[in-house]
Coordinates of C-alpha atoms in Angstrom, one line a residue:
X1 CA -29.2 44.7 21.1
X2 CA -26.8 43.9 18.8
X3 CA -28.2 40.8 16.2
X4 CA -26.5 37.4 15.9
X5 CA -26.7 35.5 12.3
X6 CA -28.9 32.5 13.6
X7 CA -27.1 29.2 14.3
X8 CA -24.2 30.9 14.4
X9 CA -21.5 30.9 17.2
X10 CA -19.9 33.2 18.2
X11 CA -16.4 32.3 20.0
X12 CA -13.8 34.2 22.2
X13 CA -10.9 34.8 19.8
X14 CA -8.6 33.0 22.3
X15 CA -11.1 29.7 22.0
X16 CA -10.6 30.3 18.0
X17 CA -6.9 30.5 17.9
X18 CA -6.6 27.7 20.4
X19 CA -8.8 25.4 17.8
X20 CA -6.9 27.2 15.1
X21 CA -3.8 25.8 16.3
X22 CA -5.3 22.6 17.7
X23 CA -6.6 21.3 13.9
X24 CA -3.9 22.8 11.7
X25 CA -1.3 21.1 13.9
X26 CA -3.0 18.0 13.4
X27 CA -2.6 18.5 10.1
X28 CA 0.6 19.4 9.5
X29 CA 2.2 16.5 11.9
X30 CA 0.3 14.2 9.4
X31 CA -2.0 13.1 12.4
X32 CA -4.6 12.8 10.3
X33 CA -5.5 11.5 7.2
X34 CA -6.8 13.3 4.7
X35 CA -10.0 12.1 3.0
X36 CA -8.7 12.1 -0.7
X37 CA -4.9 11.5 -1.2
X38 CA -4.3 14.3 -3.7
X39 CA -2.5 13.3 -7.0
X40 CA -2.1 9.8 -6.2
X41 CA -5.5 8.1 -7.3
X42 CA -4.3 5.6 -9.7
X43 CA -2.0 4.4 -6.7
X44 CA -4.3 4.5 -4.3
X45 CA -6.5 2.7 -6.5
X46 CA -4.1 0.1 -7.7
X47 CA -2.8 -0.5 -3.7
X48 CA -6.8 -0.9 -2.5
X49 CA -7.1 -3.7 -5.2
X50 CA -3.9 -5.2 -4.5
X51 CA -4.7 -5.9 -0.6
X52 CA -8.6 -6.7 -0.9
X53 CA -7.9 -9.8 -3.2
X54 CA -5.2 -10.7 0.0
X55 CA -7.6 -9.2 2.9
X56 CA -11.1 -10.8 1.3
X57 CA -9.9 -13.5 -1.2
X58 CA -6.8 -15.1 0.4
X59 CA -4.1 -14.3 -2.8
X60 CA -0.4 -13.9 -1.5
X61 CA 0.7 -10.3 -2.9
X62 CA 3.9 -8.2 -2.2
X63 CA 4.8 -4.8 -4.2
X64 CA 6.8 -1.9 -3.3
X65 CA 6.0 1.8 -2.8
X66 CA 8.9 3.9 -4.2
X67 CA 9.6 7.7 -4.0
X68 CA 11.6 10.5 -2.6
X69 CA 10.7 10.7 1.0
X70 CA 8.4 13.3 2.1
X71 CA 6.0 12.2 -1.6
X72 CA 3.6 10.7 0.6
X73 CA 4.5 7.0 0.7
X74 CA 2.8 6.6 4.0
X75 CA 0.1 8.9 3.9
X76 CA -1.2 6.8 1.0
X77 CA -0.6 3.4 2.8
X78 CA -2.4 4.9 5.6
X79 CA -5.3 6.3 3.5
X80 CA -5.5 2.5 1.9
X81 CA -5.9 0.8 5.2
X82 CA -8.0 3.5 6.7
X83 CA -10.5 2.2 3.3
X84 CA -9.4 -1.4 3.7
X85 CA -10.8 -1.6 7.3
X86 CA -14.2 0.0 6.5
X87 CA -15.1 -3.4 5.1
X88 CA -16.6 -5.5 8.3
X89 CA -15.1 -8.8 6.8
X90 CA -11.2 -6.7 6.6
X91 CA -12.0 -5.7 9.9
X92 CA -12.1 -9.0 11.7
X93 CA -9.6 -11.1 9.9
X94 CA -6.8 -9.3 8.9
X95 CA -3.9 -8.8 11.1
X96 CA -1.2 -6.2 10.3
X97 CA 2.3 -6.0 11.5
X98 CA 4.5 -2.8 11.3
X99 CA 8.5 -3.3 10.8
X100 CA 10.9 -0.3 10.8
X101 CA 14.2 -1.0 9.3
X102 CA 15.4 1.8 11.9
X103 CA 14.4 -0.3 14.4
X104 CA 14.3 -3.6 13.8
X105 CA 18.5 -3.7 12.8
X106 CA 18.3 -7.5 12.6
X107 CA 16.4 -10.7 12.6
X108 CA 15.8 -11.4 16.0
X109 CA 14.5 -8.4 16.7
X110 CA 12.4 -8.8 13.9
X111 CA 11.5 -12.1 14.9
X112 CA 10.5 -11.0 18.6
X113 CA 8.5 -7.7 17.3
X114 CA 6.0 -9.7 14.8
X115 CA 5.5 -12.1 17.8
X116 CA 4.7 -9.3 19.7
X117 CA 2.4 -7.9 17.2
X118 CA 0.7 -10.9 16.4
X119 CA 0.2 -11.6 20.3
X120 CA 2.1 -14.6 20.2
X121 CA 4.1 -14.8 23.0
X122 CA 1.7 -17.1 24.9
X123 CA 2.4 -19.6 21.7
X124 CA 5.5 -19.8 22.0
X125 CA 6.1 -20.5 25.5
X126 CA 9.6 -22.5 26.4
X127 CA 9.5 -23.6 22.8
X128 CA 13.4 -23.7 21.7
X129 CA 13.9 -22.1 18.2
X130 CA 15.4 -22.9 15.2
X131 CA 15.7 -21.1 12.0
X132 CA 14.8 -18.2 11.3
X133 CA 12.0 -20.3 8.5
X134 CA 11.3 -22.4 10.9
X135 CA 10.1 -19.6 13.3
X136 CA 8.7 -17.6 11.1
X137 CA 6.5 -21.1 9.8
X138 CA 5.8 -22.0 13.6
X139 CA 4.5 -18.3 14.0
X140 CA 2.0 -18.7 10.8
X141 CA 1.2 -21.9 11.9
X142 CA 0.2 -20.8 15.4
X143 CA -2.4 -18.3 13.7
X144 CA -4.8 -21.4 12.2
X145 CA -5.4 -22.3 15.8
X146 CA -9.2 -21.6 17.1
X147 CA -12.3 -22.0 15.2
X148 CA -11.4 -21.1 11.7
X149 CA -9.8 -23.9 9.3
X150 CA -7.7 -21.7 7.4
X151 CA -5.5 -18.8 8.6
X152 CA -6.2 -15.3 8.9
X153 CA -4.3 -13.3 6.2
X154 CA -1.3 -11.4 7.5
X155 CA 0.1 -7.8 6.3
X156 CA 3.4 -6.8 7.0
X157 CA 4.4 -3.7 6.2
X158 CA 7.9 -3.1 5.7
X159 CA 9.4 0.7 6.7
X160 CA 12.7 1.6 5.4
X161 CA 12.8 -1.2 2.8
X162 CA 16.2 -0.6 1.7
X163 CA 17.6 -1.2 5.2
X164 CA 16.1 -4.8 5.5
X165 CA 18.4 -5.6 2.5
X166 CA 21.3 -5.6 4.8
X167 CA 20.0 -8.1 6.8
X168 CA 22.7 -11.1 7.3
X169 CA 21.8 -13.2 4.4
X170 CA 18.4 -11.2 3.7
X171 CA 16.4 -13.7 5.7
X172 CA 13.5 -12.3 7.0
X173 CA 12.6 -10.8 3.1
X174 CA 13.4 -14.8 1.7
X175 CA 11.2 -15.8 4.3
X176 CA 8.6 -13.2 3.8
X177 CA 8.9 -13.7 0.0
X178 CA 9.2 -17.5 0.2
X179 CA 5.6 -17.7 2.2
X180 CA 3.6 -14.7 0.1
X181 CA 4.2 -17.2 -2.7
X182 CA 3.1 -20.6 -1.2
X183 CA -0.6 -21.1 -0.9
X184 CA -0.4 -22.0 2.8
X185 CA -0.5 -18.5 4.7
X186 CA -2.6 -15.5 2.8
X187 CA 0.5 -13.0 3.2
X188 CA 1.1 -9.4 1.7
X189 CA 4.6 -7.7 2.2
X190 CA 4.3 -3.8 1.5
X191 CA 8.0 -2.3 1.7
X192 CA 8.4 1.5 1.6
X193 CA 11.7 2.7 0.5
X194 CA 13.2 5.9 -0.9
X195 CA 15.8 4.1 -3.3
X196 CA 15.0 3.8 -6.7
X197 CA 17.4 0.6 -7.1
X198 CA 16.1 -1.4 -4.2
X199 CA 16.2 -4.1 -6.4
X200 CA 19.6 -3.9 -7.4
X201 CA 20.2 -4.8 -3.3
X202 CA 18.6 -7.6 -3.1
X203 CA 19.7 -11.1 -3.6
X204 CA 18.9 -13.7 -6.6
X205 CA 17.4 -16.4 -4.6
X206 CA 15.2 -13.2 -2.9
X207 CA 14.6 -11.3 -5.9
X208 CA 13.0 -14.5 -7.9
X209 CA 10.6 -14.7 -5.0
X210 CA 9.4 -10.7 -5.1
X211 CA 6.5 -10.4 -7.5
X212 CA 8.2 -7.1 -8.9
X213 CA 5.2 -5.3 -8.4
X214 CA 6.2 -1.8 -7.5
X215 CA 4.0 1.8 -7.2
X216 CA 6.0 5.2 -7.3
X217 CA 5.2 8.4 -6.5
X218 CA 6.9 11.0 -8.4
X219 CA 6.2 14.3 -7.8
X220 CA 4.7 15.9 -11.5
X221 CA 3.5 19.3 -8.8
X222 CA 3.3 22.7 -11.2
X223 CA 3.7 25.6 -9.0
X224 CA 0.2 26.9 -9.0
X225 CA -1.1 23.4 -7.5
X226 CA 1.8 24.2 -4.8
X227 CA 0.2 27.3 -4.1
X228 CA -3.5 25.9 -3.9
X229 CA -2.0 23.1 -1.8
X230 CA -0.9 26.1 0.4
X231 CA -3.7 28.0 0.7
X232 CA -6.0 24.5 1.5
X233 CA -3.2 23.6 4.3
X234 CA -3.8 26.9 5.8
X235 CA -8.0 27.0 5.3
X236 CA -10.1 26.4 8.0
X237 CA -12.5 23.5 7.5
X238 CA -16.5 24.3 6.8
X239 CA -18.0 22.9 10.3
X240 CA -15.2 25.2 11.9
X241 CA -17.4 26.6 15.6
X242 CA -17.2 30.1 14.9
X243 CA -18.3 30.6 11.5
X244 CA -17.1 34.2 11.1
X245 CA -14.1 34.0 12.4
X246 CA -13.3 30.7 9.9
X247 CA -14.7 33.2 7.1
X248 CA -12.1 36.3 8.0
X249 CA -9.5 33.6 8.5
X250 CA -9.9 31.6 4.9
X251 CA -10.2 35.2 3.4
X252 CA -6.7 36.7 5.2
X253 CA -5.3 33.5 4.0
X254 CA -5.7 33.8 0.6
X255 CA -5.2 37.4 0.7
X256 CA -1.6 35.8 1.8
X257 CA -1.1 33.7 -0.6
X258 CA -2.1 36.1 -3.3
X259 CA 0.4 38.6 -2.1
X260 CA 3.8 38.9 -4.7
X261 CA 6.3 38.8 -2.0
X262 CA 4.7 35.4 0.2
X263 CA 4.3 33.9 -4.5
X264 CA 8.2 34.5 -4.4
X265 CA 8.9 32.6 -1.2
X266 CA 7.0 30.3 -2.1
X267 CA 8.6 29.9 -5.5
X268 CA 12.2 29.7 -3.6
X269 CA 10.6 27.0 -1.6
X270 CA 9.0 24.9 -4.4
X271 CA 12.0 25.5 -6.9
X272 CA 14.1 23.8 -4.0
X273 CA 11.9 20.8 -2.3
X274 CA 8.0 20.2 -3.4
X275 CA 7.7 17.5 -0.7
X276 CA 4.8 17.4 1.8
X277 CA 7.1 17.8 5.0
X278 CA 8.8 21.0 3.7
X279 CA 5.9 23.0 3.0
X280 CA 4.5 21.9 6.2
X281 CA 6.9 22.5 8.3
X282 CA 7.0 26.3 6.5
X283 CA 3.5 26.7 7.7
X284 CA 4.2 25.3 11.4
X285 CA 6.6 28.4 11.7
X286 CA 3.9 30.7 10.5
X287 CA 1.5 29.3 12.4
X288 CA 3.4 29.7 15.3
X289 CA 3.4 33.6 15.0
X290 CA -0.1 33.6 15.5
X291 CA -1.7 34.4 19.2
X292 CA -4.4 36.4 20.7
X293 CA -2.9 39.7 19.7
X294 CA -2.2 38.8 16.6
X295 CA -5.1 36.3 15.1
X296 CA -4.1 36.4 11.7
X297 CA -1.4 34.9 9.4
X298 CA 0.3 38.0 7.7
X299 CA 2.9 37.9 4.9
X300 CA 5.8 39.2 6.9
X301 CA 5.1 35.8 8.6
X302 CA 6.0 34.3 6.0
X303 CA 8.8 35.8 5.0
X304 CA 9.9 35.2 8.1
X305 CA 9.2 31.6 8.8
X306 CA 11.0 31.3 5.0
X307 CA 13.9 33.1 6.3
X308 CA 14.1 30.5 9.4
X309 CA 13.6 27.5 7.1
X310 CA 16.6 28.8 4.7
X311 CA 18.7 29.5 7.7
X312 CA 22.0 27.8 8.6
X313 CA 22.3 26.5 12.2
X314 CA 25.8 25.8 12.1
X315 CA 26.7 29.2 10.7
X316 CA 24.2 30.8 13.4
X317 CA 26.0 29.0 16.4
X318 CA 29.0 30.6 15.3
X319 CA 27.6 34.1 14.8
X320 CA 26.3 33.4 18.5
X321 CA 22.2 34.1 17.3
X322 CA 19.8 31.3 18.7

């Protein structure tokens, strides 16, 4: 009889490549949120602070995340609320709404999704608009209805920043602006945007009412902490089913990333983009070589994968390769 490590199980290799896939997909697609945002601490930090005194005490803040895209603008916003909400008090009174300025292209449609979001609809009825300020005031209004005396503080998160700036007049950020600085409505505005002179778009009368508060993430990555970011990416977590197999896999993978060939792909790769979605989407093409026969990330992968990420479509189409 052959002896089994006890507690241990012991998995069909098909089950462990299919959970393989299954949590380092997740990861790479940013589906979940890691635990500790790496490298960004003070932000985070500085964020957490910034929408607690708005979420728990009622101040009126707005700020602005800048950096390149693919730093990890909303991985950190995400790892803020996922912090924010543990609170019970967060939980029940703040509402959030989400704008993308790819989708929300003007004010009405602005207008219509944050009184979608805030489940307003049934507010506002046959009620004929006005302005934009005054529909925006109705809306803030319509949220101290009900029990509580004062109104539940609001977040709105802006996506896309930048493209909100070309808004006809730049209303919706005057309003936004205009209300985080009153004392009637608890508001925060969070705007994510790429372009380091978001300022320089806006107008006077919308620039005196942003609180020129503004977080960026630059990327100050060395290229060993690129390659331990690799090799974590790639590691199975501790409570993996199949202990063994997690332990073979972890080792082969930094066997990988150890070997001179994958450290000089790698070096191509970090010498031309260090962001987050790059290297990820290196690792989905390796990962994608893996199967039943073949249970194992090898270097050849990645030289491969590397090859496909450097590769030119256009120039491919008219060599007639797929």
């Amino acid at each position: 009889m052959s002896k089994r490590k006890v507690g241990a199980a012991h998995m069909p290799v098909g089950e462990c490549i299919t959970q393989v896939q299954e949590i380092l997909r997740q990861r790479f697609c940013r589906q979940r949120v890691p635990d500790r945002p790496g490298g960004v601490e003070a932000q985070h930090k500085h964020l957490l602070g910034l929408l607690k005194r708005t979420a728990v005490h009622g101040e009126s803040n707005s700020v602005l995340i800048v950096g390149p895209r693919g730093a990890g603008k909303t991985m950190l916003l995400k790892c803020v609320l996922r912090d924010l909400m543990e609170e019970k008090e967060v939980q029940k009174n703040l509402l959030q709404v989400h704008l993308n300025g790819l989708l929300q292209t003007d004010d009405r449609i602005a207008l219509k999704e944050i009184t979608r979001q805030l489940s307003l609809e049934n507010v506002v009825g046959d009620k004929v608009f006005g302005s934009f300020s005054e529909n925006l005031v109705f809306l803030l209004e319509a949220l101290k209805k009900g029990d509580r005396s004062s109104s539940r503080p609001v977040l709105f998160v802006l996506d896309e920043f930048d493209l909100f700036a070309h808004h006809k007049n730049q209303t919706l950020l005057y309003n936004l602006f205009d209300v985080s600085q009153s004392a009637q409505t608890p508001i925060a505005v969070v705007g994510l945007t790429c372009r380091l002179d978001v300022l320089e778009l806006l107008e006077k009368r919308v620039k005196s009412r942003f609180s020129h508060r503004q977080i960026h993430l630059l990327s100050s990555l060395t290229f060993p902490q690129y390659l331990e970011r690799v090799q974590t990416q790639l590691s199975l977590p501790d409570d993996f089913p199949d202990e063994n197999f997690a332990q073979n896999w972890n080792s082969s993978i930094k066997a990988v990333c150890e070997d001179k060939s994958v450290r000089d792909v790698l070096q191509r790769h970090f010498n031309s983009s260090k962001d987050h979605r790059t290297m990820n989407m290196l690792l989905m093409l390796c990962l994608s070589r893996v199967s039943v026969s073949k249970p194992t990330i090898k270097p050849a992968d990645v030289l491969e994968a590397s090859r496909m990420c450097f590769s030119d479509a256009k120039a491919n189409m008219l060599h007639g390769e797929k």
